[in-house]
PDB file of C-alpha atoms in Angstrom:
ATOM      1  CA  MET A  20      28.824 -62.749 -18.345  1.00 46.00           C
ATOM      2  CA  SER A  21      28.206 -62.701 -15.103  1.00 62.00           C
ATOM      3  CA  GLU A  22      25.228 -60.669 -13.499  1.00 85.00           C
ATOM      4  CA  ILE A  23      26.928 -57.134 -11.651  1.00 93.00           C
ATOM      5  CA  PRO A  24      26.084 -56.355  -7.723  1.00 95.00           C
ATOM      6  CA  THR A  25      23.530 -54.289  -6.672  1.00 97.00           C
ATOM      7  CA  VAL A  26      23.927 -51.518  -3.716  1.00 97.00           C
ATOM      8  CA  GLN A  27      21.035 -52.141  -1.417  1.00 98.00           C
ATOM      9  CA  HIS A  28      19.773 -49.548   0.959  1.00 98.00           C
ATOM     10  CA  TRP A  29      20.296 -50.028   5.099  1.00 98.00           C
ATOM     11  CA  VAL A  30      17.364 -50.097   6.918  1.00 98.00           C
ATOM     12  CA  ASN A  31      16.838 -51.437  10.600  1.00 97.00           C
ATOM     13  CA  GLY A  32      20.693 -52.770  10.837  1.00 97.00           C
ATOM     14  CA  ALA A  33      20.481 -55.242   6.972  1.00 97.00           C
ATOM     15  CA  PRO A  34      20.318 -54.380   3.190  1.00 97.00           C
ATOM     16  CA  ALA A  35      17.156 -53.371   2.142  1.00 97.00           C
ATOM     17  CA  ALA A  36      15.394 -53.628  -1.210  1.00 96.00           C
ATOM     18  CA  GLY A  37      12.528 -50.479  -0.793  1.00 93.00           C
ATOM     19  CA  THR A  38      10.103 -50.752  -3.185  1.00 95.00           C
ATOM     20  CA  SER A  39      11.393 -49.350  -6.241  1.00 94.00           C
ATOM     21  CA  THR A  40      13.151 -51.094  -9.557  1.00 92.00           C
ATOM     22  CA  ARG A  41      15.063 -47.900 -10.721  1.00 96.00           C
ATOM     23  CA  THR A  42      19.253 -48.317 -10.511  1.00 96.00           C
ATOM     24  CA  ALA A  43      21.784 -46.092 -11.503  1.00 96.00           C
ATOM     25  CA  PRO A  44      25.550 -48.084 -12.786  1.00 96.00           C
ATOM     26  CA  VAL A  45      28.370 -47.357 -10.273  1.00 97.00           C
ATOM     27  CA  PHE A  46      31.190 -46.986 -12.563  1.00 96.00           C
ATOM     28  CA  ASN A  47      34.846 -48.065 -11.583  1.00 95.00           C
ATOM     29  CA  PRO A  48      37.041 -44.671 -12.323  1.00 94.00           C
ATOM     30  CA  ALA A  49      40.114 -46.945 -13.440  1.00 92.00           C
ATOM     31  CA  ARG A  50      38.038 -48.603 -16.193  1.00 91.00           C
ATOM     32  CA  GLY A  51      35.696 -47.184 -17.287  1.00 92.00           C
ATOM     33  CA  VAL A  52      32.958 -49.755 -16.508  1.00 94.00           C
ATOM     34  CA  ALA A  53      30.603 -50.196 -14.510  1.00 95.00           C
ATOM     35  CA  GLU A  54      30.435 -52.666 -11.683  1.00 94.00           C
ATOM     36  CA  LYS A  55      27.410 -52.437  -9.834  1.00 96.00           C
ATOM     37  CA  ASN A  56      24.451 -50.957  -9.753  1.00 97.00           C
ATOM     38  CA  VAL A  57      22.890 -49.103  -7.095  1.00 97.00           C
ATOM     39  CA  LEU A  58      19.211 -49.185  -5.667  1.00 97.00           C
ATOM     40  CA  MET A  59      16.932 -45.624  -6.391  1.00 97.00           C
ATOM     41  CA  ALA A  60      14.751 -44.693  -4.107  1.00 97.00           C
ATOM     42  CA  SER A  61      11.460 -44.116  -4.350  1.00 96.00           C
ATOM     43  CA  THR A  62       9.684 -41.172  -1.909  1.00 96.00           C
ATOM     44  CA  ALA A  63       7.614 -44.554  -0.300  1.00 96.00           C
ATOM     45  CA  ASP A  64      11.143 -45.860   0.611  1.00 97.00           C
ATOM     46  CA  VAL A  65      12.532 -42.500   1.503  1.00 97.00           C
ATOM     47  CA  ASP A  66       9.655 -42.985   3.954  1.00 97.00           C
ATOM     48  CA  THR A  67      10.068 -46.305   5.331  1.00 96.00           C
ATOM     49  CA  VAL A  68      13.662 -45.446   5.934  1.00 97.00           C
ATOM     50  CA  VAL A  69      12.562 -42.559   7.920  1.00 98.00           C
ATOM     51  CA  ALA A  70       9.636 -44.117   9.547  1.00 98.00           C
ATOM     52  CA  ALA A  71      12.969 -47.110  11.302  1.00 98.00           C
ATOM     53  CA  ALA A  72      14.499 -44.043  11.683  1.00 98.00           C
ATOM     54  CA  LYS A  73      12.098 -42.516  14.251  1.00 98.00           C
ATOM     55  CA  ALA A  74      10.659 -45.740  15.301  1.00 98.00           C
ATOM     56  CA  ALA A  75      14.596 -46.570  17.158  1.00 98.00           C
ATOM     57  CA  LEU A  76      15.158 -43.325  18.423  1.00 98.00           C
ATOM     58  CA  PRO A  77      13.126 -43.325  21.988  1.00 98.00           C
ATOM     59  CA  ALA A  78      14.627 -46.496  22.994  1.00 98.00           C
ATOM     60  CA  TRP A  79      18.589 -45.297  21.689  1.00 98.00           C
ATOM     61  CA  ARG A  80      17.811 -41.164  22.971  1.00 97.00           C
ATOM     62  CA  ASP A  81      17.168 -43.155  26.785  1.00 96.00           C
ATOM     63  CA  MET A  82      20.211 -44.747  26.656  1.00 97.00           C
ATOM     64  CA  SER A  83      22.540 -43.464  28.716  1.00 95.00           C
ATOM     65  CA  ILE A  84      25.416 -41.696  27.423  1.00 93.00           C
ATOM     66  CA  ALA A  85      28.168 -43.962  28.977  1.00 94.00           C
ATOM     67  CA  LYS A  86      26.496 -46.506  26.669  1.00 96.00           C
ATOM     68  CA  ARG A  87      26.504 -44.651  23.423  1.00 96.00           C
ATOM     69  CA  GLN A  88      30.162 -43.613  24.227  1.00 95.00           C
ATOM     70  CA  ASN A  89      30.746 -47.212  24.703  1.00 96.00           C
ATOM     71  CA  ILE A  90      29.909 -48.437  21.280  1.00 98.00           C
ATOM     72  CA  MET A  91      31.506 -45.022  19.374  1.00 97.00           C
ATOM     73  CA  PHE A  92      34.836 -46.547  21.048  1.00 97.00           C
ATOM     74  CA  ASN A  93      34.023 -50.214  19.391  1.00 98.00           C
ATOM     75  CA  PHE A  94      33.113 -48.231  16.762  1.00 98.00           C
ATOM     76  CA  ARG A  95      36.402 -46.285  16.154  1.00 98.00           C
ATOM     77  CA  GLU A  96      38.834 -49.293  16.399  1.00 98.00           C
ATOM     78  CA  LEU A  97      37.059 -50.865  14.182  1.00 98.00           C
ATOM     79  CA  LEU A  98      37.276 -48.182  11.488  1.00 98.00           C
ATOM     80  CA  HIS A  99      41.060 -47.868  12.738  1.00 97.00           C
ATOM     81  CA  LYS A 100      41.388 -51.799  11.501  1.00 98.00           C
ATOM     82  CA  ARG A 101      39.807 -51.524   8.514  1.00 98.00           C
ATOM     83  CA  THR A 102      40.599 -48.655   7.113  1.00 98.00           C
ATOM     84  CA  PRO A 103      42.314 -50.067   4.147  1.00 98.00           C
ATOM     85  CA  GLU A 104      39.145 -51.896   3.083  1.00 98.00           C
ATOM     86  CA  LEU A 105      37.282 -48.953   3.376  1.00 98.00           C
ATOM     87  CA  ALA A 106      39.856 -47.011   1.206  1.00 98.00           C
ATOM     88  CA  ALA A 107      39.923 -49.473  -1.359  1.00 98.00           C
ATOM     89  CA  ILE A 108      36.419 -49.317  -1.655  1.00 98.00           C
ATOM     90  CA  LEU A 109      36.678 -45.348  -2.685  1.00 97.00           C
ATOM     91  CA  THR A 110      39.187 -45.678  -4.735  1.00 97.00           C
ATOM     92  CA  ASN A 111      37.307 -48.523  -6.108  1.00 96.00           C
ATOM     93  CA  GLU A 112      34.218 -46.112  -7.115  1.00 97.00           C
ATOM     94  CA  HIS A 113      35.665 -42.771  -6.662  1.00 96.00           C
ATOM     95  CA  GLY A 114      39.500 -43.130  -8.473  1.00 95.00           C
ATOM     96  CA  LYS A 115      41.486 -41.286  -5.829  1.00 95.00           C
ATOM     97  CA  VAL A 116      44.122 -43.260  -4.387  1.00 96.00           C
ATOM     98  CA  LEU A 117      44.905 -45.325  -1.629  1.00 96.00           C
ATOM     99  CA  SER A 118      47.072 -42.657   0.214  1.00 97.00           C
ATOM    100  CA  ASP A 119      44.145 -39.924  -0.497  1.00 97.00           C
ATOM    101  CA  ALA A 120      41.429 -42.576   0.751  1.00 97.00           C
ATOM    102  CA  ALA A 121      43.381 -43.546   3.208  1.00 97.00           C
ATOM    103  CA  GLY A 122      43.848 -39.336   4.342  1.00 97.00           C
ATOM    104  CA  GLU A 123      40.088 -38.951   3.618  1.00 97.00           C
ATOM    105  CA  ILE A 124      39.146 -41.309   6.547  1.00 98.00           C
ATOM    106  CA  ALA A 125      41.944 -40.250   8.740  1.00 98.00           C
ATOM    107  CA  ARG A 126      40.224 -37.229   8.944  1.00 97.00           C
ATOM    108  CA  GLY A 127      36.601 -38.616   9.537  1.00 97.00           C
ATOM    109  CA  LEU A 128      38.402 -40.652  12.381  1.00 98.00           C
ATOM    110  CA  GLU A 129      39.267 -37.298  14.026  1.00 97.00           C
ATOM    111  CA  VAL A 130      35.299 -36.758  14.388  1.00 98.00           C
ATOM    112  CA  VAL A 131      34.484 -39.805  15.974  1.00 98.00           C
ATOM    113  CA  GLU A 132      37.340 -39.607  17.910  1.00 97.00           C
ATOM    114  CA  TYR A 133      36.042 -36.299  19.076  1.00 97.00           C
ATOM    115  CA  ALA A 134      32.389 -38.344  19.672  1.00 97.00           C
ATOM    116  CA  CYS A 135      33.825 -40.441  21.979  1.00 96.00           C
ATOM    117  CA  SER A 136      34.687 -37.272  23.970  1.00 94.00           C
ATOM    118  CA  MET A 137      30.353 -37.125  24.091  1.00 91.00           C
ATOM    119  CA  PRO A 138      29.445 -36.988  27.930  1.00 88.00           C
ATOM    120  CA  THR A 139      31.873 -34.284  28.308  1.00 90.00           C
ATOM    121  CA  LEU A 140      29.778 -32.468  25.185  1.00 89.00           C
ATOM    122  CA  MET A 141      26.633 -33.244  26.802  1.00 89.00           C
ATOM    123  CA  LYS A 142      27.200 -31.315  29.635  1.00 91.00           C
ATOM    124  CA  GLY A 143      24.799 -28.044  30.389  1.00 90.00           C
ATOM    125  CA  ASP A 144      25.169 -25.230  32.199  1.00 92.00           C
ATOM    126  CA  TYR A 145      23.620 -24.024  35.933  1.00 92.00           C
ATOM    127  CA  SER A 146      23.867 -20.447  36.440  1.00 94.00           C
ATOM    128  CA  GLU A 147      22.737 -19.120  40.739  1.00 93.00           C
ATOM    129  CA  ASN A 148      21.278 -15.439  40.732  1.00 93.00           C
ATOM    130  CA  VAL A 149      21.762 -14.039  37.269  1.00 92.00           C
ATOM    131  CA  SER A 150      19.203 -11.202  38.534  1.00 93.00           C
ATOM    132  CA  THR A 151      17.228 -11.502  41.753  1.00 93.00           C
ATOM    133  CA  GLY A 152      15.634 -14.781  42.814  1.00 90.00           C
ATOM    134  CA  VAL A 153      16.423 -16.139  39.076  1.00 94.00           C
ATOM    135  CA  ASP A 154      18.599 -19.066  38.208  1.00 94.00           C
ATOM    136  CA  VAL A 155      19.428 -20.167  34.463  1.00 95.00           C
ATOM    137  CA  TYR A 156      19.892 -23.555  33.310  1.00 93.00           C
ATOM    138  CA  SER A 157      20.989 -25.022  29.786  1.00 93.00           C
ATOM    139  CA  LEU A 158      20.025 -28.609  28.573  1.00 92.00           C
ATOM    140  CA  LYS A 159      21.508 -30.338  25.355  1.00 91.00           C
ATOM    141  CA  GLN A 160      19.219 -33.279  24.325  1.00 93.00           C
ATOM    142  CA  PRO A 161      18.878 -35.657  21.312  1.00 95.00           C
ATOM    143  CA  VAL A 162      16.773 -33.377  18.686  1.00 95.00           C
ATOM    144  CA  GLY A 163      15.607 -36.803  16.727  1.00 97.00           C
ATOM    145  CA  VAL A 164      15.736 -38.181  13.411  1.00 98.00           C
ATOM    146  CA  VAL A 165      19.039 -36.425  11.768  1.00 98.00           C
ATOM    147  CA  GLY A 166      18.935 -36.389   7.200  1.00 97.00           C
ATOM    148  CA  ILE A 167      22.861 -35.818   6.163  1.00 98.00           C
ATOM    149  CA  ILE A 168      22.896 -35.409   2.685  1.00 97.00           C
ATOM    150  CA  SER A 169      26.416 -35.905   1.291  1.00 96.00           C
ATOM    151  CA  PRO A 170      28.808 -35.197  -2.353  1.00 95.00           C
ATOM    152  CA  PHE A 171      30.776 -37.335  -4.805  1.00 96.00           C
ATOM    153  CA  ASN A 172      34.346 -35.629  -3.560  1.00 96.00           C
ATOM    154  CA  PHE A 173      34.214 -37.506   0.021  1.00 97.00           C
ATOM    155  CA  PRO A 174      32.215 -39.902   0.862  1.00 97.00           C
ATOM    156  CA  ALA A 175      34.000 -41.479   3.767  1.00 98.00           C
ATOM    157  CA  MET A 176      35.128 -38.111   5.225  1.00 98.00           C
ATOM    158  CA  VAL A 177      31.233 -35.825   4.523  1.00 98.00           C
ATOM    159  CA  PRO A 178      29.364 -38.906   6.446  1.00 98.00           C
ATOM    160  CA  LEU A 179      32.174 -38.727   9.097  1.00 98.00           C
ATOM    161  CA  TRP A 180      32.121 -35.121   9.467  1.00 98.00           C
ATOM    162  CA  PHE A 181      28.209 -35.437  11.104  1.00 98.00           C
ATOM    163  CA  PHE A 182      27.008 -38.996  11.932  1.00 98.00           C
ATOM    164  CA  PRO A 183      29.161 -39.901  14.823  1.00 98.00           C
ATOM    165  CA  LEU A 184      28.208 -36.794  16.534  1.00 97.00           C
ATOM    166  CA  ALA A 185      24.251 -36.996  16.020  1.00 98.00           C
ATOM    167  CA  ILE A 186      24.538 -40.315  16.856  1.00 98.00           C
ATOM    168  CA  ALA A 187      26.623 -40.234  20.028  1.00 97.00           C
ATOM    169  CA  ALA A 188      24.345 -37.447  21.381  1.00 96.00           C
ATOM    170  CA  GLY A 189      21.285 -39.659  20.539  1.00 97.00           C
ATOM    171  CA  ASN A 190      20.072 -39.046  17.330  1.00 98.00           C
ATOM    172  CA  THR A 191      19.204 -41.385  14.813  1.00 98.00           C
ATOM    173  CA  VAL A 192      20.383 -40.865  10.879  1.00 98.00           C
ATOM    174  CA  VAL A 193      19.306 -41.385   7.719  1.00 98.00           C
ATOM    175  CA  LEU A 194      22.860 -40.902   5.503  1.00 98.00           C
ATOM    176  CA  LYS A 195      21.852 -40.239   1.476  1.00 98.00           C
ATOM    177  CA  PRO A 196      25.168 -40.869  -0.234  1.00 98.00           C
ATOM    178  CA  SER A 197      26.396 -40.230  -3.811  1.00 97.00           C
ATOM    179  CA  GLU A 198      24.635 -42.175  -6.524  1.00 97.00           C
ATOM    180  CA  LYS A 199      27.526 -42.255  -8.005  1.00 97.00           C
ATOM    181  CA  ASP A 200      29.998 -43.577  -5.038  1.00 97.00           C
ATOM    182  CA  PRO A 201      27.351 -44.870  -2.926  1.00 98.00           C
ATOM    183  CA  SER A 202      29.547 -48.260  -1.001  1.00 98.00           C
ATOM    184  CA  ALA A 203      31.394 -46.330   1.443  1.00 98.00           C
ATOM    185  CA  ALA A 204      28.114 -45.054   3.283  1.00 98.00           C
ATOM    186  CA  ASN A 205      26.970 -49.468   3.186  1.00 98.00           C
ATOM    187  CA  PHE A 206      30.606 -50.278   4.687  1.00 98.00           C
ATOM    188  CA  MET A 207      30.467 -48.035   7.890  1.00 98.00           C
ATOM    189  CA  ALA A 208      27.013 -48.840   8.616  1.00 98.00           C
ATOM    190  CA  GLN A 209      28.154 -52.970   8.587  1.00 98.00           C
ATOM    191  CA  MET A 210      30.786 -51.704  11.231  1.00 98.00           C
ATOM    192  CA  LEU A 211      28.500 -49.618  13.159  1.00 98.00           C
ATOM    193  CA  LYS A 212      26.411 -52.819  13.863  1.00 98.00           C
ATOM    194  CA  ASP A 213      29.692 -55.034  14.315  1.00 98.00           C
ATOM    195  CA  ALA A 214      30.431 -51.809  16.964  1.00 98.00           C
ATOM    196  CA  GLY A 215      26.859 -52.783  18.904  1.00 98.00           C
ATOM    197  CA  LEU A 216      24.653 -49.804  17.682  1.00 98.00           C
ATOM    198  CA  PRO A 217      21.082 -50.838  17.691  1.00 98.00           C
ATOM    199  CA  ASP A 218      19.396 -51.620  14.747  1.00 98.00           C
ATOM    200  CA  GLY A 219      16.873 -48.299  12.900  1.00 98.00           C
ATOM    201  CA  VAL A 220      19.875 -45.896  14.482  1.00 98.00           C
ATOM    202  CA  PHE A 221      22.327 -45.234  11.322  1.00 98.00           C
ATOM    203  CA  ASN A 222      19.979 -46.229   7.995  1.00 98.00           C
ATOM    204  CA  VAL A 223      20.904 -45.430   4.126  1.00 98.00           C
ATOM    205  CA  VAL A 224      18.860 -44.506   1.609  1.00 98.00           C
ATOM    206  CA  HIS A 225      20.209 -44.352  -1.827  1.00 98.00           C
ATOM    207  CA  GLY A 226      19.081 -42.483  -5.009  1.00 96.00           C
ATOM    208  CA  ASP A 227      19.015 -39.375  -6.993  1.00 94.00           C
ATOM    209  CA  LYS A 228      16.934 -36.220  -7.035  1.00 93.00           C
ATOM    210  CA  GLU A 229      13.858 -37.986  -5.718  1.00 93.00           C
ATOM    211  CA  ALA A 230      15.171 -39.667  -2.689  1.00 93.00           C
ATOM    212  CA  VAL A 231      17.302 -35.428  -1.901  1.00 92.00           C
TER     213      VAL A 231
END
């Protein structure tokens, strides 16, 4: 019997093993058997992933909104094209039928499309003479490294509700998906890289309560 594959973390644009040797089984609910293992990050592994996101922040934050928008457009096209592949991953690890999985991705795709309008969403405001000799203005700026902890029931939709907006706004991201269905996160990470996202802007760390 051949050894089953292990889902690794995604750090700096590539799979990464980390230092922890703990793993957990990833079951195919339709068959009731473990078809993969997933790495379970230690605290040190999480620190490494966060450091990678922090190191990538300055260059990404300073990149023009137009260039960030173009990468998000590329990701939108890839996600639309590869929806059947991602839906199959969801069905294999979560158990929902393919049509439901595709519907989940479609709801996430709506947010990706919304993130493509980030140049408009990032505009600030300026109000002149709101009081005698007083002008008021607001700026919208990246906040830094964003952490996302997503649940088992929507392994694609919930991350897609958050990371496209965070990334398009100039933040970097660390995603911790459920260890029950982890592969969708890595699949989307690869698509982001294929779309032109710089290494370290989007990272995935797998694990249980220790990673959380």
